[in-house]
Short mmCIF file of C-alpha atoms in Angstrom, two decimals:
data_model
loop_
_atom_site.label_atom_id
_atom_site.label_comp_id
_atom_site.label_asym_id
_atom_site.label_seq_id
_atom_site.Cartn_x
_atom_site.Cartn_y
_atom_site.Cartn_z
CA UNK A 1 -45.10 -24.17 6.55
CA UNK A 2 -41.77 -25.15 8.11
CA UNK A 3 -41.50 -21.75 9.80
CA UNK A 4 -45.03 -22.17 11.23
CA UNK A 5 -44.07 -25.53 12.70
CA UNK A 6 -40.89 -24.09 14.22
CA UNK A 7 -42.84 -21.23 15.79
CA UNK A 8 -45.78 -23.28 17.09
CA UNK A 9 -44.42 -26.72 17.86
CA UNK A 10 -42.32 -28.10 20.69
CA UNK A 11 -41.30 -30.95 18.43
CA UNK A 12 -37.62 -30.67 17.46
CA UNK A 13 -38.13 -32.68 14.26
CA UNK A 14 -39.04 -30.91 11.02
CA UNK A 15 -41.70 -32.49 8.78
CA UNK A 16 -40.74 -34.25 5.59
CA UNK A 17 -42.59 -32.44 2.85
CA UNK A 18 -42.62 -33.12 -0.86
CA UNK A 19 -45.18 -30.47 -1.82
CA UNK A 20 -44.39 -29.72 -5.51
CA UNK A 21 -45.15 -26.00 -5.01
CA UNK A 22 -42.55 -25.76 -2.25
CA UNK A 23 -40.02 -27.74 -4.28
CA UNK A 24 -40.54 -25.47 -7.30
CA UNK A 25 -40.13 -22.37 -5.15
CA UNK A 26 -36.91 -23.76 -3.67
CA UNK A 27 -35.52 -24.23 -7.18
CA UNK A 28 -36.36 -20.67 -8.27
CA UNK A 29 -33.78 -18.83 -6.17
CA UNK A 30 -34.59 -15.39 -7.57
CA UNK A 31 -38.27 -15.62 -6.64
CA UNK A 32 -37.35 -17.22 -3.33
CA UNK A 33 -35.03 -14.37 -2.43
CA UNK A 34 -37.73 -11.85 -3.34
CA UNK A 35 -40.22 -13.70 -1.13
CA UNK A 36 -37.78 -14.05 1.79
CA UNK A 37 -37.08 -10.33 1.79
CA UNK A 38 -40.75 -9.49 2.22
CA UNK A 39 -42.30 -9.08 5.67
CA UNK A 40 -44.21 -12.09 6.98
CA UNK A 41 -46.41 -9.71 8.99
CA UNK A 42 -46.62 -5.99 9.64
CA UNK A 43 -43.54 -6.00 11.87
CA UNK A 44 -40.80 -8.41 10.79
CA UNK A 45 -39.22 -10.84 8.30
CA UNK A 46 -38.67 -14.58 8.29
CA UNK A 47 -34.90 -14.24 8.91
CA UNK A 48 -35.53 -11.97 11.91
CA UNK A 49 -37.98 -14.50 13.34
CA UNK A 50 -35.45 -17.31 12.94
CA UNK A 51 -32.70 -15.17 14.45
CA UNK A 52 -34.83 -14.58 17.55
CA UNK A 53 -36.16 -18.15 17.83
CA UNK A 54 -34.84 -20.60 20.45
CA UNK A 55 -35.97 -23.64 18.46
CA UNK A 56 -33.20 -26.20 18.02
CA UNK A 57 -33.45 -26.10 14.22
CA UNK A 58 -33.79 -22.33 13.85
CA UNK A 59 -30.04 -21.81 13.33
CA UNK A 60 -29.85 -24.47 10.60
CA UNK A 61 -32.76 -22.90 8.77
CA UNK A 62 -31.33 -19.39 9.21
CA UNK A 63 -28.02 -20.57 7.73
CA UNK A 64 -29.82 -22.16 4.79
CA UNK A 65 -31.86 -19.06 3.99
CA UNK A 66 -28.92 -16.65 4.34
CA UNK A 67 -26.12 -18.74 2.83
CA UNK A 68 -28.02 -20.71 0.19
CA UNK A 69 -30.99 -18.53 -0.66
CA UNK A 70 -29.39 -15.06 -0.27
CA UNK A 71 -31.93 -13.85 2.27
CA UNK A 72 -30.99 -10.48 3.74
CA UNK A 73 -28.88 -10.74 6.90
CA UNK A 74 -27.34 -7.26 7.05
CA UNK A 75 -29.58 -4.69 5.39
CA UNK A 76 -33.30 -5.35 6.01
CA UNK A 77 -34.43 -3.87 9.35
CA UNK A 78 -37.64 -4.70 11.21
CA UNK A 79 -39.95 -2.08 12.69
CA UNK A 80 -37.66 -1.80 15.72
CA UNK A 81 -34.69 -0.97 13.48
CA UNK A 82 -32.84 -4.28 13.93
CA UNK A 83 -31.32 -6.44 11.19
CA UNK A 84 -31.40 -10.24 11.40
CA UNK A 85 -27.67 -10.23 12.16
CA UNK A 86 -28.12 -7.78 15.03
CA UNK A 87 -30.83 -9.99 16.53
CA UNK A 88 -28.69 -13.12 16.14
CA UNK A 89 -25.72 -11.36 17.75
CA UNK A 90 -27.86 -10.78 20.86
CA UNK A 91 -29.05 -14.40 20.95
CA UNK A 92 -28.62 -16.44 24.12
CA UNK A 93 -27.75 -19.42 21.91
CA UNK A 94 -23.95 -19.33 21.69
CA UNK A 95 -23.78 -21.05 18.29
CA UNK A 96 -26.15 -18.49 16.79
CA UNK A 97 -24.15 -15.61 18.28
CA UNK A 98 -20.91 -17.06 16.86
CA UNK A 99 -22.52 -17.55 13.43
CA UNK A 100 -23.67 -13.92 13.32
CA UNK A 101 -20.34 -12.63 14.57
CA UNK A 102 -18.22 -14.50 12.03
CA UNK A 103 -20.60 -14.58 9.05
CA UNK A 104 -19.11 -13.12 5.90
CA UNK A 105 -15.66 -12.88 7.46
CA UNK A 106 -12.26 -13.60 6.00
CA UNK A 107 -10.47 -16.40 7.88
CA UNK A 108 -13.39 -16.53 10.30
CA UNK A 109 -12.58 -13.24 12.03
CA UNK A 110 -12.15 -10.26 9.65
CA UNK A 111 -14.98 -8.30 8.04
CA UNK A 112 -13.54 -6.55 4.98
CA UNK A 113 -14.48 -2.90 4.51
CA UNK A 114 -16.81 -2.49 1.55
CA UNK A 115 -19.22 -5.27 2.47
CA UNK A 116 -18.27 -7.62 -0.37
CA UNK A 117 -15.50 -9.62 1.29
CA UNK A 118 -12.48 -10.09 -0.96
CA UNK A 119 -14.55 -8.72 -3.86
CA UNK A 120 -14.50 -5.30 -2.17
CA UNK A 121 -12.22 -2.62 -3.58
CA UNK A 122 -8.77 -3.06 -2.02
CA UNK A 123 -6.91 -0.21 -0.34
CA UNK A 124 -3.85 -1.12 -2.42
CA UNK A 125 -2.90 -3.74 -4.99
CA UNK A 126 0.37 -4.79 -6.60
CA UNK A 127 1.65 -7.80 -8.53
CA UNK A 128 2.57 -9.61 -5.31
CA UNK A 129 0.05 -8.44 -2.70
CA UNK A 130 -3.39 -6.97 -2.05
CA UNK A 131 -4.24 -4.85 0.98
CA UNK A 132 -7.72 -4.57 2.49
CA UNK A 133 -8.96 -2.56 5.45
CA UNK A 134 -11.08 -4.60 7.85
CA UNK A 135 -12.17 -5.02 11.44
CA UNK A 136 -11.43 -8.01 13.62
CA UNK A 137 -14.66 -9.43 15.09
CA UNK A 138 -12.68 -11.36 17.70
CA UNK A 139 -11.76 -8.02 19.33
CA UNK A 140 -13.95 -5.49 21.12
CA UNK A 141 -14.68 -2.30 19.18
CA UNK A 142 -12.66 -0.22 21.66
CA UNK A 143 -9.64 -2.51 21.31
CA UNK A 144 -6.75 -0.80 19.45
CA UNK A 145 -6.40 -3.99 17.38
CA UNK A 146 -10.04 -3.90 16.19
CA UNK A 147 -9.29 -1.90 13.01
CA UNK A 148 -6.67 -3.59 10.83
CA UNK A 149 -5.02 -3.63 7.42
CA UNK A 150 -4.73 -7.12 5.89
CA UNK A 151 -1.97 -7.72 3.36
CA UNK A 152 -2.64 -10.89 1.37
CA UNK A 153 0.60 -12.01 -0.26
CA UNK A 154 1.18 -14.24 -3.26
CA UNK A 155 4.97 -14.56 -2.84
CA UNK A 156 5.90 -16.93 -0.02
CA UNK A 157 9.50 -15.67 0.05
CA UNK A 158 8.36 -12.09 0.69
CA UNK A 159 5.81 -13.30 3.24
CA UNK A 160 8.47 -15.11 5.27
CA UNK A 161 10.96 -12.24 4.94
CA UNK A 162 8.58 -9.58 6.23
CA UNK A 163 7.58 -11.88 9.09
CA UNK A 164 11.22 -12.34 10.03
CA UNK A 165 11.94 -8.60 9.84
CA UNK A 166 8.88 -7.63 11.87
CA UNK A 167 8.54 -10.39 14.45
CA UNK A 168 12.12 -10.49 15.68
CA UNK A 169 12.63 -12.99 18.48
CA UNK A 170 9.00 -14.21 18.35
CA UNK A 171 9.32 -15.76 14.89
CA UNK A 172 10.02 -19.34 15.99
CA UNK A 173 7.32 -19.60 18.66
CA UNK A 174 4.29 -17.87 17.20
CA UNK A 175 1.49 -19.80 15.50
CA UNK A 176 -0.80 -18.64 12.73
CA UNK A 177 -3.36 -16.19 14.10
CA UNK A 178 -1.58 -15.52 17.40
CA UNK A 179 -1.02 -11.91 18.47
CA UNK A 180 2.59 -10.72 18.32
CA UNK A 181 3.65 -8.99 21.57
CA UNK A 182 4.63 -5.43 20.60
CA UNK A 183 7.60 -5.63 22.96
CA UNK A 184 9.12 -8.54 21.02
CA UNK A 185 9.07 -6.95 17.56
CA UNK A 186 12.25 -5.84 15.84
CA UNK A 187 11.04 -2.29 15.24
CA UNK A 188 9.52 0.50 17.28
CA UNK A 189 5.78 0.77 16.50
CA UNK A 190 6.16 4.58 16.43
CA UNK A 191 8.47 4.23 13.40
CA UNK A 192 7.17 1.15 11.58
CA UNK A 193 3.48 0.26 11.42
CA UNK A 194 3.00 -2.63 13.85
CA UNK A 195 2.47 -6.19 12.64
CA UNK A 196 -0.29 -7.67 14.82
CA UNK A 197 -0.17 -11.25 13.58
CA UNK A 198 0.27 -13.46 10.54
CA UNK A 199 -2.00 -16.09 8.99
CA UNK A 200 -0.80 -19.11 7.03
CA UNK A 201 -3.94 -21.19 6.82
CA UNK A 202 -6.95 -22.33 4.82
CA UNK A 203 -10.11 -20.23 4.76
CA UNK A 204 -13.62 -21.64 5.14
CA UNK A 205 -13.80 -21.69 1.33
CA UNK A 206 -10.93 -24.19 1.26
CA UNK A 207 -8.41 -21.74 -0.23
CA UNK A 208 -4.96 -21.31 1.33
CA UNK A 209 -3.86 -17.79 2.29
CA UNK A 210 -0.65 -16.23 3.55
CA UNK A 211 -1.31 -12.79 4.93
CA UNK A 212 0.01 -10.21 7.38
CA UNK A 213 -2.31 -8.22 9.64
CA UNK A 214 -1.09 -4.73 10.46
CA UNK A 215 -2.20 -1.80 12.53
CA UNK A 216 -4.55 0.38 10.49
CA UNK A 217 -3.45 4.00 10.29
CA UNK A 218 -4.54 7.08 8.34
CA UNK A 219 -3.63 8.67 5.01
CA UNK A 220 -0.37 7.97 3.23
CA UNK A 221 1.89 10.88 2.28
CA UNK A 222 0.75 10.77 -1.35
CA UNK A 223 -2.85 11.29 -0.22
CA UNK A 224 -1.82 14.03 2.22
CA UNK A 225 0.03 15.93 -0.51
CA UNK A 226 -2.93 15.66 -2.90
CA UNK A 227 -5.70 16.51 -0.45
CA UNK A 228 -4.17 18.89 2.10
CA UNK A 229 -2.00 21.09 -0.17
CA UNK A 230 0.99 20.83 2.14
CA UNK A 231 3.70 20.59 -0.52
CA UNK A 232 5.15 23.93 -1.53
CA UNK A 233 3.05 25.82 1.03
CA UNK A 234 3.45 25.09 4.73
CA UNK A 235 7.10 25.22 5.82
CA UNK A 236 6.36 24.21 9.45
CA UNK A 237 4.42 21.11 8.40
CA UNK A 238 7.05 20.25 5.79
CA UNK A 239 9.80 20.44 8.40
CA UNK A 240 7.76 18.38 10.86
CA UNK A 241 6.89 15.62 8.38
CA UNK A 242 10.44 15.62 7.02
CA UNK A 243 11.96 15.18 10.48
CA UNK A 244 9.51 12.41 11.42
CA UNK A 245 10.21 10.54 8.17
CA UNK A 246 13.97 10.91 8.68
CA UNK A 247 13.71 9.46 12.19
CA UNK A 248 11.74 6.46 10.88
CA UNK A 249 14.45 5.72 8.32
CA UNK A 250 17.14 6.27 10.95
CA UNK A 251 15.43 3.66 13.16
CA UNK A 252 15.49 1.05 10.37
CA UNK A 253 19.18 1.77 9.69
CA UNK A 254 19.97 1.40 13.39
CA UNK A 255 18.79 -2.23 13.12
CA UNK A 256 21.30 -2.94 10.35
CA UNK A 257 18.82 -2.79 7.46
CA UNK A 258 17.64 -0.39 4.81
CA UNK A 259 13.99 0.06 3.90
CA UNK A 260 14.68 -0.13 0.16
CA UNK A 261 11.47 1.47 -1.13
CA UNK A 262 11.13 4.98 0.28
CA UNK A 263 8.21 6.69 -1.47
CA UNK A 264 5.08 8.67 -0.46
CA UNK A 265 2.78 5.62 -0.62
CA UNK A 266 4.94 3.84 1.97
CA UNK A 267 4.61 6.58 4.58
CA UNK A 268 1.48 6.63 6.72
CA UNK A 269 0.26 9.26 9.15
CA UNK A 270 -0.89 7.87 12.50
CA UNK A 271 -3.70 9.12 14.71
CA UNK A 272 -1.03 10.90 16.79
CA UNK A 273 0.17 12.76 13.66
CA UNK A 274 3.33 10.66 13.47
CA UNK A 275 4.67 9.49 10.13
CA UNK A 276 5.34 5.75 9.99
CA UNK A 277 6.91 3.46 7.40
CA UNK A 278 5.07 0.50 5.90
CA UNK A 279 6.01 -2.26 3.42
CA UNK A 280 9.24 -4.05 4.31
CA UNK A 281 9.07 -6.28 1.20
CA UNK A 282 12.25 -4.73 -0.24
CA UNK A 283 14.12 -4.25 3.03
CA UNK A 284 17.54 -5.96 3.14
CA UNK A 285 20.52 -6.02 5.48
CA UNK A 286 23.34 -3.55 4.86
CA UNK A 287 25.79 -4.88 2.28
CA UNK A 288 23.38 -7.44 0.86
CA UNK A 289 22.13 -7.38 -2.73
CA UNK A 290 19.15 -5.11 -3.34
CA UNK A 291 15.89 -6.56 -4.58
CA UNK A 292 14.84 -5.90 -8.16
CA UNK A 293 11.30 -4.89 -7.09
CA UNK A 294 12.16 -1.19 -7.21
CA UNK A 295 9.90 1.78 -7.96
CA UNK A 296 11.89 3.66 -10.56
CA UNK A 297 10.95 7.28 -9.75
CA UNK A 298 12.60 7.02 -6.32
CA UNK A 299 15.83 5.13 -7.01
CA UNK A 300 19.23 6.87 -7.15
CA UNK A 301 20.99 7.59 -10.46
CA UNK A 302 23.91 5.29 -9.66
CA UNK A 303 21.50 2.45 -8.84
CA UNK A 304 19.58 3.12 -12.07
CA UNK A 305 22.81 3.09 -14.10
CA UNK A 306 23.84 -0.18 -12.49
CA UNK A 307 20.46 -1.68 -13.33
CA UNK A 308 20.15 -0.38 -16.88
CA UNK A 309 23.83 -0.05 -17.77
CA UNK A 310 26.21 -2.09 -19.85
CA UNK A 311 29.93 -2.69 -20.26
CA UNK A 312 31.88 -0.96 -23.02
CA UNK A 313 32.56 -4.22 -24.79
CA UNK A 314 28.79 -4.74 -25.26
CA UNK A 315 28.54 -1.71 -27.52
CA UNK A 316 31.55 0.51 -28.23
CA UNK A 317 31.59 4.06 -26.93
CA UNK A 318 32.59 5.27 -30.38
CA UNK A 319 29.53 3.57 -31.87
CA UNK A 320 27.23 5.58 -29.59
CA UNK A 321 29.01 8.84 -30.37
CA UNK A 322 28.87 8.11 -34.09
CA UNK A 323 25.11 7.53 -33.89
CA UNK A 324 24.63 10.80 -31.98
CA UNK A 325 26.71 12.70 -34.58
CA UNK A 326 24.67 11.29 -37.45
CA UNK A 327 21.42 12.21 -35.70
CA UNK A 328 22.65 15.77 -35.11
CA UNK A 329 23.40 16.07 -38.82
CA UNK A 330 19.86 14.93 -39.56
CA UNK A 331 18.42 17.52 -37.16
CA UNK A 332 20.34 20.38 -38.83
CA UNK A 333 18.69 19.61 -42.15
CA UNK A 334 15.14 19.83 -40.76
CA UNK A 335 12.88 22.76 -41.59
CA UNK A 336 11.03 23.52 -38.34
CA UNK A 337 8.47 25.65 -40.17
CA UNK A 338 6.98 22.38 -41.46
CA UNK A 339 4.79 20.25 -39.21
CA UNK A 340 6.22 16.98 -40.48
CA UNK A 341 9.77 18.15 -39.74
CA UNK A 342 8.74 19.21 -36.23
CA UNK A 343 7.48 15.66 -35.63
CA UNK A 344 10.73 14.25 -37.02
CA UNK A 345 12.75 16.60 -34.80
CA UNK A 346 10.96 15.30 -31.69
CA UNK A 347 11.57 11.67 -32.65
CA UNK A 348 15.27 12.30 -33.41
CA UNK A 349 15.74 14.27 -30.19
CA UNK A 350 14.22 11.45 -28.11
CA UNK A 351 16.59 9.02 -29.85
CA UNK A 352 19.57 11.23 -28.99
CA UNK A 353 18.46 11.49 -25.34
CA UNK A 354 18.19 7.70 -25.17
CA UNK A 355 21.71 7.32 -26.56
CA UNK A 356 23.08 9.93 -24.14
CA UNK A 357 21.47 8.13 -21.21
CA UNK A 358 22.94 4.86 -22.46
CA UNK A 359 26.34 6.50 -22.70
CA UNK A 360 25.96 7.68 -19.09
CA UNK A 361 25.46 4.05 -18.03
CA UNK A 362 28.66 2.64 -19.46
CA UNK A 363 30.95 0.69 -17.17
CA UNK A 364 28.26 0.02 -14.60
CA UNK A 365 29.39 -0.66 -11.04
CA UNK A 366 28.01 -3.69 -9.24
CA UNK A 367 28.68 -2.06 -5.84
CA UNK A 368 25.66 0.17 -6.35
CA UNK A 369 23.44 -2.92 -6.39
CA UNK A 370 24.26 -3.51 -2.72
CA UNK A 371 22.29 -2.09 0.20
CA UNK A 372 23.68 1.02 1.86
CA UNK A 373 22.17 4.08 3.62
CA UNK A 374 22.52 6.05 0.37
CA UNK A 375 19.62 4.04 -1.16
CA UNK A 376 17.14 5.40 1.40
CA UNK A 377 18.83 8.82 1.60
CA UNK A 378 18.21 9.41 -2.10
CA UNK A 379 14.56 8.35 -1.80
CA UNK A 380 14.17 10.67 1.18
CA UNK A 381 15.68 13.51 -0.85
CA UNK A 382 13.19 12.94 -3.69
CA UNK A 383 10.34 13.12 -1.16
CA UNK A 384 11.74 16.30 0.40
CA UNK A 385 12.02 17.85 -3.08
CA UNK A 386 8.30 17.18 -3.63
CA UNK A 387 7.36 18.59 -0.21
CA UNK A 388 9.57 21.69 -0.48
CA UNK A 389 9.19 22.60 -4.17
CA UNK A 390 5.57 21.54 -4.56
CA UNK A 391 5.97 19.19 -7.53
CA UNK A 392 7.67 15.79 -7.99
CA UNK A 393 11.31 15.63 -9.05
CA UNK A 394 10.35 13.03 -11.68
CA UNK A 395 6.89 12.51 -13.13
CA UNK A 396 5.57 9.12 -12.07
CA UNK A 397 2.47 6.97 -12.45
CA UNK A 398 0.20 5.37 -9.84
CA UNK A 399 2.78 2.63 -9.25
CA UNK A 400 5.50 5.25 -8.55
CA UNK A 401 7.36 4.31 -11.73
CA UNK A 402 8.47 6.80 -14.38
CA UNK A 403 5.57 8.21 -16.35
CA UNK A 404 7.64 8.41 -19.55
CA UNK A 405 10.89 7.12 -20.99
CA UNK A 406 12.26 10.67 -21.03
CA UNK A 407 11.93 10.82 -17.22
CA UNK A 408 14.00 7.66 -16.95
CA UNK A 409 16.64 9.23 -19.22
CA UNK A 410 16.70 12.34 -17.00
CA UNK A 411 17.65 10.18 -14.02
CA UNK A 412 20.30 8.25 -15.96
CA UNK A 413 21.90 11.55 -17.06
CA UNK A 414 21.46 13.20 -13.65
CA UNK A 415 24.01 15.99 -13.01
CA UNK A 416 22.70 17.19 -9.67
CA UNK A 417 20.89 20.42 -8.75
CA UNK A 418 22.09 23.99 -8.85
CA UNK A 419 20.57 27.08 -7.26
CA UNK A 420 19.11 28.12 -10.61
CA UNK A 421 17.47 24.68 -10.97
CA UNK A 422 15.57 25.13 -7.72
CA UNK A 423 12.39 27.15 -8.10
CA UNK A 424 11.73 27.46 -4.36
CA UNK A 425 8.26 28.92 -3.54
CA UNK A 426 8.44 32.55 -2.46
CA UNK A 427 5.74 32.00 0.18
CA UNK A 428 8.50 30.62 2.42
CA UNK A 429 10.60 32.84 4.64
CA UNK A 430 13.93 33.86 3.08
CA UNK A 431 15.75 31.80 5.71
CA UNK A 432 13.77 28.65 4.86
CA UNK A 433 14.24 29.21 1.12
CA UNK A 434 18.02 29.18 1.66
CA UNK A 435 17.82 26.04 3.83
CA UNK A 436 15.79 24.24 1.14
CA UNK A 437 18.41 25.00 -1.51
CA UNK A 438 21.41 23.86 0.54
CA UNK A 439 19.59 20.75 1.74
CA UNK A 440 18.31 19.54 -1.64
CA UNK A 441 21.57 20.26 -3.50
CA UNK A 442 23.43 18.05 -1.00
CA UNK A 443 20.80 15.33 -0.61
CA UNK A 444 20.41 14.92 -4.40
CA UNK A 445 24.05 15.44 -5.38
CA UNK A 446 25.18 13.51 -8.46
CA UNK A 447 28.01 11.83 -6.49
CA UNK A 448 26.98 9.61 -3.56
CA UNK A 449 30.06 10.59 -1.52
CA UNK A 450 28.99 14.25 -1.69
CA UNK A 451 25.51 13.53 -0.31
CA UNK A 452 24.57 13.13 3.32
CA UNK A 453 26.21 9.95 4.56
CA UNK A 454 23.72 9.06 7.28
CA UNK A 455 20.27 9.92 8.58
CA UNK A 456 21.95 11.38 11.67
CA UNK A 457 23.72 13.89 9.44
CA UNK A 458 20.41 14.75 7.80
CA UNK A 459 18.70 15.28 11.16
CA UNK A 460 21.52 17.64 12.18
CA UNK A 461 20.90 19.88 9.17
CA UNK A 462 19.57 23.34 10.01
CA UNK A 463 16.35 22.67 8.09
CA UNK A 464 15.19 20.40 10.95
CA UNK A 465 16.80 21.98 14.01
CA UNK A 466 13.87 24.26 14.84
CA UNK A 467 11.35 21.39 14.86
CA UNK A 468 10.57 19.30 17.95
CA UNK A 469 9.38 15.68 17.76
#
């Protein structure tokens, strides 16, 4: 009845009706939604009619039906193939166009991929942040800033730190939602994924959000390895990706910082086939204390020992050796032809490995808890091992942490790599096989002083000299 009046009357006032049938229908939202999503004639729906109407109350009624009654705005198409939203977007009424353009958006401008807003599946999630892919309705579709990655952060300290690292000289003058000039950022956008803007504001739902809006790029290195079978196969691609990653890390170091969390998930391939770094949450200035938000499968052995280690006065060295001796005696007595003794052997052996790793951590050095190029160099070496050998150096889970306790013990007792340890794929040329061995043995040496000392030294290694940028 109200729709008929809107369509046929010049009167801007809607009638006041108390028809009990209408009131009952309004209360039964499920039946109302079913009715609203049925055609009102052979061609169109009620929401489409309201979207096209120029009546002064048509927008209010459209909002009510879509927002309160769950009438279809995006999916139901009329006989001409248009949804109600598409019709409203083309409206000459500015308020209706704005409503259609921003409806269902996050912070009034971002439509989250997946169609369910913040209930959509995120691209990535951790304890401190959630990342969604989205498009910015305030930009034209051909604008490079139209496709974005939104990182919603729950830690204000990390939010402010990443802003400071990324924005550079613009930090003090930019307001929430303002675009950051690419020329004013601290880092080159060809090395670090560009930060477009930040938001520190309240959404239309009344909830406060702190988020960073980044350039959206392609697959991360973990996805590339899994889907494109590059690792252990294609020496040209391995050299190219390795060199590009090394130059990204070199760029961060040139600004007086380390990245602090080098791993496959933090390396993204751009549309130009460049590799770029993301996630500066753990980046710190050289010489400053490292964060404790590490991913264990990519940290160096000396850093791991400093984290997990202890001083001799906490538990005597002799006590550890005595425990190991007693366990060895127990192992000798086992009969490995019996299933129960095999199980016991495995338990005892794991206990011995844990004690050996603990022994390797004695007299921990606090200097290894400070930021230096070696932190990122080790992580780069672990990535290059995966790319060159075709399997990870340490087994890790989806969060890039050790899959098992025994993997952690392997790192704590790390002795370096020898030629016999390196099972280099024979599909490579003999020359490349030799380069892989010399490179990995040096990059993953047990002693930090025997490793590469800078990214410049890495880039000068013969493994990368035949590759152009």
